[in-house]
Amino acid sequence: MSDIAPGLQTALADSPHYEFVSNHLSLLLSSYPPPFIFIHDPETVRLTASLVQSTLHGLASKSPTSGESQIKYACVNAVACFSPRILYDTALNALAGWTPDWRDGATNWHGSGAEARRYNENFDAFVHGIQTIAAGADNAGENAQTNGAGKGKGKAKEQGAPPNRRLVLVVERAERLKDNLPELVVPLTRLGELSQVDITTLFLSEVQWQDIRLPLRASPEPYYIDVPFLIKQDTQELLASAYPSPPAESSTSAVDVDAYHPALKPLYTHFIATLCSTCSPFTHDPIELAYIAAARWPGFIQPVLDAHRGLLKEEEIASSAEDGDADGKHEPHELQPPTEDTRLRLIRLFTPSFTAALESLYPRLSNAMDWARVHAPPVDLLLMPPGHAPEALAAQVVTNAASLNTQHGPTEAGIEALPRMAKFVLVAAFLASTNPARSDLRMFGRGLDERSKRRKRKVGTPRKPKPGTTGTAVKIPQRLLGPTTFPLDRLIAILGVLLEENDADTRPAAPQYTVSGEYTEMEIARVALHANIVELASMRLLVRTSPPDSLDRVPMFKCGIGYELAIKLAKSLGIILNDLVYEVV
Amino acid sequence: MRAYNAAWQKCLNRVRSILKALNASVVENVVQQVSGAYDDVLPGLPYPELPVVPLYGTSFALLDDIMHGIANSQSAKNDADGTPSHPTLQVHLYPPECSSVTNMMRALVTGFVDRECDKRKATSLASFDVNLLRAWYTAQDSQPRLAVFLHEFEKFDKGVVQDVFMHIPYLPLVFVLGMASPPTPPYLHSAYPRSTLALLRVQQVLAPTGVTTIKEILTRTFYDANFEPDIMLGPGALEYIVDFANRHSASPDTLLTMLQHFANPLSIFVHDNLLGQTSTHDAERVLGSSSGFSALSDALHARLLASSSQKQTNNRPQTITQLLGSVSTARAAFHRTARRMRVAFAVARIAERVASDESPNALFSGGGAEARANRLDGLEMLVGVQRSRATSQVHSVCTAVRKLSAAKLYTLVQELHTFLYGLESAATRRDEEDARLWIVQTLNECPQDMEDAQDDDAPPVQDATAKELAKNVGDWLEGYIQERLVRLEECTLWDIWHTGASPFPSEPINPAPRPTVIAALLHPHDFIRAHAGLTGTAGLISSGDEDSSGDPALWELPDTSIAFRRYVEAGRMVNVFDWFESFAVVLDNQRKQLKRRAAAAAPPTPARVNGRGKRSPVKGKGRAVNGKSKPEEHEDGEESSDESMDEEEEEQWKNEVQARFIRALHELDYMGFVKHTGRKPDHVIRTIYDVPD
Amino acid sequence: MDSVEIRTPKHLLTTLKRSLGSPAPRGSTHIPPLGTPRLPPAAPGSPTKHALPLPPASALRQRRLRTPSPEPVRPPLVSLSHTARKAAAASPSKRQRNQASQRTEEGLPRDLPDHLHPLLERQKRAILKALQQPPEIDEIEVYGEDYPPTNTNAYEQLSDLLMGSVVRGEGNSCLLIGPSGSGKTQMVERAITALPTTPIVVRLSGYAQHNDRLAIREIAWQLAQQTGTSFLPAESDEEDEEDAADPPATVEQEASGETLEEEGDDDENPFVDHAPAAPSSLVEPVITLPPPSHLLALISMIPTLPRPTVIVLDGFDLFASHARQALLYCLLDTAQSCRTGTGAGSGMAVVGVTARVDTINILEKRVKSRFSGRMIRTACPTKLDHWITLAKAALGAPCTGENAEDVEEWAEIWNKAVPQFMEDERVVEALRDVYALTRDFQIFRRIMTCLTLELTDISPYPTLKMLKAAISRQRCPARYPPLNTLPYPAICLLIAQVHAQTSGHDVFTFEMLHDAFKNQVRTSQAAPVQIQGGGVGMAFERLVDLRIFLPAASPATSVAKEFALHRCAVDRFAVKKAVEQMGQLNLRKWLTKS
């Protein structure tokens, strides 16, 4: 899992909200830790993880005083360590402060023994490695180029400073351990007693311990630390204090250089407050909010910067009008935080776009960069009359989007770009997996009379008298329960009906087919059609549920598109879908 | 065939180049996405994101273009700016090798790392450990960009990819996902949970696909004034291609396969009449000598006669030389007309473009869909032009041109001018000479009234002149275009270079196997005839089949067909023994009939053995039936020889019936009409039910 | 080393306490443990308990206890004597306040003077330390006169069993059964360290060694380590480790473990070239492990080692689950044979530690026949007073400081605060609740730790509130985050799910909920700015992540995300409560609709 931006980290470190956790941890770890700690944080795991790491880092860097013991820690991610060997390697290397170097074959930390020992073959070896590290032999690791010297140093350390060192093993996203390496959960939690050294295992997860632990109480109960919830206030302070440092000049980004000018911090605080109040009903996650903020802020601040530039330019002119010390006069005009009413104007202007940002960014329908590009405001927004500003904004957005699209090439390729036959197949598949098979005859019976009969009959049948009144459960429409599987033949048959009724006229003339429907018969047996079906399956618009290799079994499929999409396709083909759907919506 | 190859090669290269040109934008887009992925990041993001480039509508050509593009761009950039640019290393992952997280990581890591020799011991990092990759990366002096291509992304296991995405920090990795699915509905968003998506920075890239590509290719291959294909696609073929593209699949590859099909027996003359020989008289000799060519020369004579009789030229080319000469002239004429047509078409389109953006809706009274349908640059119009259906449209365009305002007119003439002078091939320029002259002089008379049209509100006089000018421009255009948009069929020997209205051979491209086979089984004789017609082996089977020109009785059918008929009548599960019984009944009937017929006819030559030997169950129906029609006749021959059949005859007959039934059954089985069931003994299951009779 | 010197004061303290131990009410009969399943049904040892006098082993241990005080000549010596004095001062003061706590109630300063803040920190550390190495022994001695509790009894049995095999070189095997948290492991360690000569100790755990192969490799490794060290001058410091009284086991082992380790490390190269005959055959396995077939022979030669061997099998029942119980068979067989066999070999003891009561029954017949059927039971503390005294002792753990008067002042305050806290009826009540639930010592330790960590400069004294919070946090952490903190769409989904449930669908797909949601939005313009699809879908995933929605069917690749069946883990009342707390009118209306 990728780590947190530095600004946010520093903000975390001194946020009053997380003090509780960090204090507990540092006090525990520095004094007499229980062998197994479990930190539970349902909301903001990543923040907590970075916090824990920074705390541990602080503890480790602190030189041990007489009473305490020197702390060495390793953070492993249960997702990254999908195999025991990786877990062992990562943990040991981190504990020994050893970074494998590519030039000497990227070897792991191998104790201070004369010959390289493997500590990653099984759990016992891992424990031995830990014991060796705890015994202080890892100074050899730090300069392992010369083993002999390293060992000597290790021994020297033995007699010298108290060798008493405390190891901490942090496992992030511990809930994944249960899936990936279930056989390691218990030994890790019992690491302290298994390896007779002073080591603390620290699990960090957004799931409660009782969801992770194995049955039969094989592993000891942890010492629980629950991270309290961020209330809105805390979130705001956290984000506001995480005001990013101005980007380095080298970064050729779409954002104005001094968008994060320190002078704008107060404005940023207000901005964050508004943002939080707008978005908080939908997400509390500080990371998400920060993401949205990062996408919105440049555009938000752009007018102010423009205004400032304009000011500078005038002043340039003015100063050039009278002589010389223009540069001297530039200093005072550094870039003032904007005035109150400007702030209000900006907020009023951009508040609607906050929700827009939330809608497109929170589900990641678009990424922050593109969104920021698209929603960049027109130049000198502040100069134009307040009445026109909003639509100017909107217009700008449209133009930006257009430009972005053109640069991204033709966007014509959508589901509309599918070939006609594929569209037919999709509609047929949708019908096949929403309608019950028994209703096919009714639905697709040839001839208008049956069709009309069906419609007459249909009003009564599928609907139960009154939902809830009868003891039985209410019937859920199939399109909510998800598509059902259907054999290929059924798909082909329905497709035949659709083609016969909606496609017959568009075909190229084929004199050789005389009987009515014979042409369709041929069409639905074409190779290209089956090729289409297979291709759709590879696009996951059709889902193949039967194993692809079995020849003699008839392949089963499932529809991959939803109702709205089906409606759209049907419209484009001139099919009235609702006549063919068993349960009308 | 050589000539055909040459012609095809020419087209192919053309198409390739067009495709490449089409893809160029996408390629450079992807390249800059990949190379610049880590250069510009939005500041203030809460955490670094993992750049991901889903590439929609990928084809292999596009992919290697991209790969080369990436490689080249690096080198180019190295030359261009002295800045230490980051080379991009690529790794390609395919679904099968990424069945689990371990495998995927191993493939990923080793893909990068194993570029150098590795001296890794058992004590070193695991080969599927991302830390190994990091160690390797830190060892690199030039920080490379690591591009990972995931091909056929939809086939990857979600969980695996999720986990791999989950932990890739601190390495400049860029993932390029080859997507087969359309960008809407987005596969990424429907398949992956938000927690994963939140880690990525997805920037979509759309490759040009679909009908537009096809249109581009077709127009610029066959209707581009600057390119001369040796063979002109006829409306029939074009029509089919267009329809196929709309209906089934509009991918360039299928288009290519289809284009390959314009073969023609006469296409030797496509290129040059030298028949690949060095000099003309060699050609004569060859043409005279080789018997194969003599027939061909006859055909040529006939054609020339037909065409020349139409244009009442009385000189009949006697010698082969004249023949060849006339062929070459015909070719020249054809190419000329084709060229003229292309130019005219191009001109018309220019005119239309200008006119339409002048007044989009005034131009098309109908407006909306069908208007767009019969726009000149519509795909269907390509067909229409050759069917000379375009005239009405051309007319409307020209009328529109007549209504053009002065400024528009100016631009129009300008464009025409540039176009006509931009023509590459000398020949084209030559025979567009007059048009160019005319354009020039209109251009000369355009400007001055352009100025005073612009300088102030145009006085009615100028306006009148402008109208006047517009009018005769329009007239000229119409005349010009109409004159050139002729049917290519008019000129002699057109069908050498032009696959005319003849329908495209669709069956080989898009066959319908099952109905064909069933029909073959139901009406074998029709197929025999068709087959015979194809392979001129009519003589072989004609003997048996004159009288059965109508619908033949059941007993006349070959065994397999008989068995199949019975099969059709059976229920879902067929009891093999009953089947055999009914089959035997038919055979007895057949025996009687044949005996009766044999009484009339003289016994034919016994050819039983090789008759049996010739039939092979695995061949298509035609062959099998050829084989079959014999032995029946033959064995009734020996029936006729002695009147009453005694015991061993009886016995033998039984065996024969059984053998024939077994063979028929096996043929059906081979064609997959029966499925064996373990559930009931000596029963088989039908695989097809609704059989049309 | 310093671990030792940290330890020593506490032992002086204990002895002091023992000397002036308060006579607790006599004759209080041993309450059989309430039917908590983990406890053995009825401690069989209990009848004999009253008979037992104070064991000789502990007696001679006490004698050894006093010797070390001159031994460590290091700066901490100051603190040592210091603490001794403190403790002496502390314990009587505490007790005399016990009956007079009401009077001193108002004696506490509301807020701590600043110069005492560091002392609070130290106090916290001291308490944590006391919790980490529990002052259990004092309890047993304080209470021990009227009846030796189960553990003491068990300890005696275990120690003289070990003594038998270490001193008299017999082969023993026994099983240590007791609920988790009843101090089994600790007891074993104590007994081992209490032995006159250091045996070779092989510790195996059924949790780490999943199969016999791993176990045997581990045995080989540990044997090699210890036999390797046994000939070296390591003797001396092992001696004084023993004289230095028994520090609580874990840390002592860590210390000795360290010494052994580091020598083991630099001994490896000597072994490859020149090695004494006996260990060399054992040290091979470390460097290159021979096949398991050969390794099995290893066990049979354990008795021939120069020193007696103690093999501790933690998670004994798990070993019983190995293939054919081969390892157990070999071990027990060797033990038995070397009991009967020649006294030449040094003794070996196999100590199985398990929490399963029926472990003996899952042994195969041949294995059981080799096993000496000796089962020693441990039990959790059987009286609440045990905990309370523990708590008192832990909280009252003395703390050291630089300048004496600060310490005095602080001790004054603190020693008022603690009893006042402990005498509070509700505090006892709260503790009793926990105690009635489980007698695990661990949970007690966790609660006290949490309580201690809560102490801050603003509220320096333990209060009932803190205790309650600590209990609730440590005993049964909340299953889910409070629902009312969920974002708006999530709540909407929950409500929709409640409706689905009332209409008879316990399993639901996202589409169902979303549909209901959309209907609701359409009918009443209740919802604020509508997030189309996306937001709700995200909320659904969130709920799944929080395990509030549980997948009802195994996830199949062919099933699209929004159609995967789920169940809800929270009931409608919880949802109702959450909605009430959120206090959004429209939501409440929707919930109560229909």
Tab-separated table of C-alpha atoms in Angstrom, chain A residues 77-84 86-87 180-181, chain B residues 101-103 105-106 128-130 163 167:
chain	number	residue	atom	x	y	z
A	77	ASN	CA	2.336	-5.426	4.902
A	78	ALA	CA	0.232	-8.539	4.911
A	79	VAL	CA	-0.794	-7.859	1.343
A	80	ALA	CA	2.724	-7.444	0.092
A	81	CYS	CA	3.894	-10.499	1.980
A	82	PHE	CA	1.737	-13.021	0.236
A	83	SER	CA	4.204	-15.790	0.884
A	84	PRO	CA	5.937	-16.677	4.153
A	86	ILE	CA	8.734	-12.693	1.700
A	87	LEU	CA	7.406	-12.040	5.147
A	180	ASN	CA	-2.861	-15.369	2.569
A	181	LEU	CA	-0.913	-17.166	5.271
B	101	VAL	CA	-0.098	-13.422	-7.012
B	102	THR	CA	3.168	-15.285	-6.732
B	103	ASN	CA	3.298	-16.101	-10.400
B	105	MET	CA	4.900	-11.014	-9.223
B	106	ARG	CA	7.519	-13.457	-10.387
B	128	PHE	CA	8.743	-12.919	-6.649
B	129	ASP	CA	9.610	-10.351	-4.042
B	130	VAL	CA	9.043	-6.781	-4.989
B	163	ASP	CA	-3.211	-7.519	-4.681
B	167	HIS	CA	1.608	-3.016	-3.035
